[in-house]
mmCIF file of C-alpha atoms in Angstrom:
data_model
loop_
_atom_site.group_PDB
_atom_site.id
_atom_site.type_symbol
_atom_site.label_atom_id
_atom_site.label_comp_id
_atom_site.label_asym_id
_atom_site.label_seq_id
_atom_site.Cartn_x
_atom_site.Cartn_y
_atom_site.Cartn_z
ATOM 1 C CA VAL A 3 84.857 76.143 98.802
ATOM 2 C CA VAL A 4 88.085 74.296 98.028
ATOM 3 C CA LEU A 5 91.277 75.602 99.603
ATOM 4 C CA GLY A 6 94.904 74.731 98.971
ATOM 5 C CA GLN A 7 94.479 74.226 95.221
ATOM 6 C CA GLU A 8 96.728 76.253 92.927
ATOM 7 C CA VAL A 9 94.994 76.883 89.611
ATOM 8 C CA CYS A 10 97.217 76.321 86.575
ATOM 9 C CA ALA A 11 94.799 77.196 83.789
ATOM 10 C CA VAL A 12 91.148 77.949 83.078
ATOM 11 C CA GLU A 13 89.605 76.964 79.768
ATOM 12 C CA GLU A 14 86.210 76.701 78.136
ATOM 13 C CA VAL A 15 85.490 73.359 76.487
ATOM 14 C CA ARG A 16 82.168 73.120 74.679
ATOM 15 C CA ASP A 17 79.450 73.815 77.268
ATOM 16 C CA GLU A 18 81.592 73.801 80.398
ATOM 17 C CA VAL A 19 84.539 75.470 82.070
ATOM 18 C CA ARG A 20 87.506 73.427 83.224
ATOM 19 C CA ILE A 21 89.684 74.680 86.069
ATOM 20 C CA HIS A 22 92.975 72.825 85.955
ATOM 21 C CA CYS A 23 94.943 72.427 89.183
ATOM 22 C CA HIS A 24 98.110 70.417 89.761
ATOM 23 C CA GLN A 25 96.312 67.253 90.844
ATOM 24 C CA ARG A 26 92.650 67.885 90.061
ATOM 25 C CA CYS A 27 90.414 69.294 87.374
ATOM 26 C CA PHE A 28 87.195 71.032 88.396
ATOM 27 C CA ARG A 29 84.279 71.428 86.006
ATOM 28 C CA ALA A 30 81.613 74.110 86.115
ATOM 29 C CA GLN A 31 79.039 75.714 83.875
ATOM 30 C CA TRP A 32 80.510 79.182 84.400
ATOM 31 C CA ALA A 33 83.558 80.746 86.036
ATOM 32 C CA VAL A 34 84.592 84.207 87.192
ATOM 33 C CA VAL A 35 88.361 84.717 87.156
ATOM 34 C CA THR A 36 89.522 87.372 89.623
ATOM 35 C CA VAL A 37 93.307 86.881 89.653
ATOM 36 C CA SER A 38 95.433 90.012 89.358
ATOM 37 C CA LEU A 39 96.670 91.524 86.132
ATOM 38 C CA GLY A 40 100.210 90.641 87.211
ATOM 39 C CA VAL A 41 99.357 86.946 87.418
ATOM 40 C CA LEU A 42 97.646 87.017 84.027
ATOM 41 C CA GLN A 43 100.731 88.657 82.518
ATOM 42 C CA SER A 44 103.230 86.334 84.157
ATOM 43 C CA ARG A 45 101.292 83.199 83.166
ATOM 44 C CA PRO A 46 99.946 83.715 79.625
ATOM 45 C CA SER A 47 98.645 80.141 79.458
ATOM 46 C CA PHE A 48 96.425 80.697 82.506
ATOM 47 C CA LEU A 49 93.594 82.263 80.504
ATOM 48 C CA GLN A 50 93.352 83.108 76.815
ATOM 49 C CA LEU A 51 93.129 86.905 76.535
ATOM 50 C CA PRO A 52 94.253 89.391 73.848
ATOM 51 C CA GLU A 53 98.011 89.668 74.259
ATOM 52 C CA LYS A 54 98.612 93.312 73.291
ATOM 53 C CA PRO A 55 95.996 94.941 75.560
ATOM 54 C CA LEU A 56 97.076 92.640 78.383
ATOM 55 C CA GLN A 57 100.738 93.646 78.072
ATOM 56 C CA ARG A 58 100.059 97.379 77.640
ATOM 57 C CA LEU A 59 98.560 97.539 81.115
ATOM 58 C CA GLU A 60 101.037 97.460 83.995
ATOM 59 C CA MET A 61 101.170 96.429 87.607
ATOM 60 C CA CYS A 62 102.199 99.180 89.992
ATOM 61 C CA HIS A 63 104.802 98.554 92.692
ATOM 62 C CA TYR A 64 103.225 100.650 95.423
ATOM 63 C CA ASN A 65 104.752 99.467 98.677
ATOM 64 C CA LYS A 66 104.720 100.716 102.234
ATOM 65 C CA LEU A 67 107.242 100.618 105.026
ATOM 66 C CA LEU A 68 105.288 100.596 108.284
ATOM 67 C CA LEU A 69 107.066 101.792 111.404
ATOM 68 C CA ASN A 70 105.942 101.423 114.994
ATOM 69 C CA VAL A 71 107.895 104.137 116.742
ATOM 70 C CA SER A 72 108.246 105.246 120.342
ATOM 71 C CA GLU A 73 105.876 108.004 121.416
ATOM 72 C CA SER A 74 108.841 110.265 122.090
ATOM 73 C CA VAL A 75 109.128 110.934 118.336
ATOM 74 C CA SER A 76 105.592 112.297 118.036
ATOM 75 C CA HIS A 77 106.941 115.480 116.420
ATOM 76 C CA HIS A 78 107.279 113.387 113.249
ATOM 77 C CA PHE A 79 103.566 112.697 113.071
ATOM 78 C CA TRP A 80 102.962 115.339 110.439
ATOM 79 C CA GLN A 81 104.316 112.806 107.962
ATOM 80 C CA LEU A 82 102.065 111.360 105.260
ATOM 81 C CA PHE A 83 100.241 108.192 106.393
ATOM 82 C CA ASN A 84 100.332 109.021 110.061
ATOM 83 C CA TYR A 85 98.019 106.543 111.793
ATOM 84 C CA TRP A 86 98.083 108.186 115.217
ATOM 85 C CA PRO A 87 94.685 109.946 114.785
ATOM 86 C CA LEU A 88 93.046 106.654 113.725
ATOM 87 C CA THR A 89 94.608 104.124 116.057
ATOM 88 C CA GLY A 90 96.009 106.135 118.943
ATOM 89 C CA LYS A 91 99.298 104.374 118.276
ATOM 90 C CA PRO A 92 102.558 105.895 117.005
ATOM 91 C CA LEU A 93 102.499 104.227 113.596
ATOM 92 C CA LEU A 94 104.055 105.818 110.519
ATOM 93 C CA SER A 95 104.060 104.699 106.903
ATOM 94 C CA LEU A 96 106.454 105.559 104.094
ATOM 95 C CA ALA A 97 105.468 104.770 100.513
ATOM 96 C CA THR A 98 107.379 103.997 97.328
ATOM 97 C CA LEU A 99 106.442 103.363 93.704
ATOM 98 C CA SER A 100 109.872 102.039 92.788
ATOM 99 C CA ALA A 101 110.138 98.383 91.833
ATOM 100 C CA GLU A 102 113.840 98.656 92.725
ATOM 101 C CA ALA A 103 112.922 99.373 96.340
ATOM 102 C CA GLU A 104 111.670 95.802 96.678
ATOM 103 C CA LYS A 105 115.281 94.638 96.398
ATOM 104 C CA LEU A 106 116.160 96.354 99.688
ATOM 105 C CA THR A 107 116.628 94.091 102.675
ATOM 106 C CA ASP A 108 114.585 94.872 105.774
ATOM 107 C CA GLU A 109 117.709 96.341 107.348
ATOM 108 C CA GLU A 110 118.421 98.566 104.329
ATOM 109 C CA ALA A 111 114.818 99.774 104.226
ATOM 110 C CA LEU A 112 114.982 100.573 107.928
ATOM 111 C CA GLU A 113 118.203 102.535 107.466
ATOM 112 C CA ALA A 114 116.619 104.536 104.647
ATOM 113 C CA ALA A 115 113.609 105.332 106.840
ATOM 114 C CA CYS A 116 115.798 106.435 109.725
ATOM 115 C CA GLY A 117 117.663 108.754 107.393
ATOM 116 C CA LEU A 118 114.492 110.264 105.934
ATOM 117 C CA LEU A 119 112.812 110.786 109.296
ATOM 118 C CA THR A 120 115.979 111.536 111.313
ATOM 119 C CA LEU A 121 115.156 108.707 113.682
ATOM 120 C CA ALA A 122 117.533 106.603 115.727
ATOM 121 C CA LYS A 123 117.108 102.853 115.316
ATOM 122 C CA HIS A 124 116.204 102.396 118.978
ATOM 123 C CA GLU A 125 113.167 104.654 118.417
ATOM 124 C CA ILE A 126 111.650 102.101 116.040
ATOM 125 C CA ARG A 127 109.945 99.281 117.909
ATOM 126 C CA ALA A 128 108.922 97.224 114.875
ATOM 127 C CA SER A 129 108.724 97.524 111.104
ATOM 128 C CA HIS A 130 107.177 95.784 108.116
ATOM 129 C CA PHE A 131 107.988 96.363 104.447
ATOM 130 C CA THR A 132 105.478 95.196 101.826
ATOM 131 C CA ARG A 133 106.885 93.797 98.595
ATOM 132 C CA TRP A 134 103.828 93.221 96.409
ATOM 133 C CA GLY A 135 105.854 92.505 93.295
ATOM 134 C CA ARG A 136 107.275 89.406 94.981
ATOM 135 C CA VAL A 137 103.938 87.996 96.102
ATOM 136 C CA PRO A 138 103.196 85.186 93.592
ATOM 137 C CA TRP A 139 99.412 85.567 93.736
ATOM 138 C CA ALA A 140 99.609 89.348 93.184
ATOM 139 C CA CYS A 141 102.757 90.210 91.137
ATOM 140 C CA GLY A 142 102.290 93.882 92.029
ATOM 141 C CA SER A 143 99.991 96.092 94.072
ATOM 142 C CA TYR A 144 97.422 97.311 91.535
ATOM 143 C CA SER A 145 97.134 97.957 87.805
ATOM 144 C CA VAL A 146 97.827 101.164 85.901
ATOM 145 C CA SER A 147 97.707 102.092 82.235
ATOM 146 C CA SER A 148 101.180 102.418 80.739
ATOM 147 C CA LYS A 149 102.242 105.311 78.508
ATOM 148 C CA ASP A 150 101.725 102.988 75.527
ATOM 149 C CA ALA A 151 98.225 101.888 76.547
ATOM 150 C CA GLU A 152 95.294 102.314 74.187
ATOM 151 C CA TRP A 153 92.094 103.923 75.428
ATOM 152 C CA ASP A 154 90.139 100.696 74.938
ATOM 153 C CA ASP A 155 92.607 98.127 76.337
ATOM 154 C CA ILE A 156 90.428 97.267 79.330
ATOM 155 C CA ARG A 157 87.369 97.028 77.118
ATOM 156 C CA ALA A 158 89.280 94.684 74.799
ATOM 157 C CA LEU A 159 89.883 92.283 77.710
ATOM 158 C CA LEU A 160 86.175 92.301 78.546
ATOM 159 C CA LEU A 161 85.096 91.827 74.946
ATOM 160 C CA ALA A 162 87.325 88.755 74.703
ATOM 161 C CA THR A 163 85.189 87.005 77.336
ATOM 162 C CA GLU A 164 81.837 88.599 76.523
ATOM 163 C CA GLU A 165 80.378 85.637 74.646
ATOM 164 C CA GLY A 166 82.008 82.865 76.649
ATOM 165 C CA ARG A 167 81.402 81.101 79.946
ATOM 166 C CA ILE A 168 84.534 82.537 81.562
ATOM 167 C CA LYS A 169 84.148 86.064 82.916
ATOM 168 C CA VAL A 170 86.908 88.290 84.276
ATOM 169 C CA ALA A 171 86.707 90.639 87.240
ATOM 170 C CA GLY A 172 89.118 92.626 89.382
ATOM 171 C CA GLU A 173 90.304 96.200 89.620
ATOM 172 C CA HIS A 174 92.159 95.851 86.300
ATOM 173 C CA THR A 175 88.869 95.217 84.463
ATOM 174 C CA HIS A 176 87.069 98.456 85.359
ATOM 175 C CA GLU A 177 87.697 101.506 83.181
ATOM 176 C CA GLU A 178 86.429 104.219 85.517
ATOM 177 C CA HIS A 179 87.921 103.140 88.840
ATOM 178 C CA GLN A 180 90.921 101.077 87.694
ATOM 179 C CA GLY A 181 93.331 100.394 90.543
ATOM 180 C CA GLY A 182 90.866 100.863 93.405
ATOM 181 C CA PHE A 183 88.607 98.878 95.710
ATOM 182 C CA HIS A 184 85.553 100.281 93.950
ATOM 183 C CA ALA A 185 86.781 98.758 90.692
ATOM 184 C CA ALA A 186 87.188 95.321 92.248
ATOM 185 C CA TYR A 187 83.715 95.465 93.812
ATOM 186 C CA LEU A 188 81.900 96.868 90.783
ATOM 187 C CA SER A 189 83.612 94.507 88.349
ATOM 188 C CA GLY A 190 82.594 91.579 90.545
ATOM 189 C CA LYS A 191 78.981 92.700 90.424
ATOM 190 C CA ARG A 192 79.207 93.065 86.650
ATOM 191 C CA ALA A 193 80.701 89.579 86.202
ATOM 192 C CA ALA A 194 78.074 88.033 88.476
ATOM 193 C CA GLN A 195 75.333 89.721 86.462
ATOM 194 C CA GLU A 196 76.830 88.357 83.224
ATOM 195 C CA VAL A 197 76.850 84.835 84.647
ATOM 196 C CA TRP A 198 73.247 85.187 85.833
ATOM 197 C CA GLU A 199 72.153 86.396 82.413
ATOM 198 C CA GLY A 200 74.033 83.472 80.858
ATOM 199 C CA PHE A 201 72.167 81.006 83.065
ATOM 200 C CA GLN A 202 68.841 82.556 82.092
ATOM 201 C CA ALA A 203 69.712 82.441 78.393
ATOM 202 C CA VAL A 204 70.354 78.695 78.396
ATOM 203 C CA ALA A 205 67.608 77.767 80.853
#
């Protein structure tokens, strides 16, 4: 396990895979690439994949504003994403799908929450606003099919790596459960199986 190495590109050269980092190049017989769809879209040179299917899929901007409130505002706990039953703590969560919301400062997001929930600022003990679109290793929260997507876009991404030594996995590579944890897990199992079968074929 090598930490602290930012991968710039992954390529297949003859009978090996080369993982290019800023100061090092790693070589392997096989590789499974699990970076997000957003990273693949923002860095086309990272891995050679069909451009049109890749761009027709989209990264969602599903973000949450988490609020730790005083117990005196428990009458608000009917709100969606109320964590009181799970944690025994007065924790609320507001959600947004708007990419524009990520431009809000923490103070602006807090003001919006207070307005929506009719809370006074002193009733909020702490807050945290996720901004997945601004996280460089994610570039969004999870993938979705755009209105222009073709029914076989995900399959096209998989077919592009079917015969090679570089396999792709992640929630954006699973047709049935795209966008969920199940997709990430199941696609990882599928990629691992493909690598294992590749090893057996050349053994």
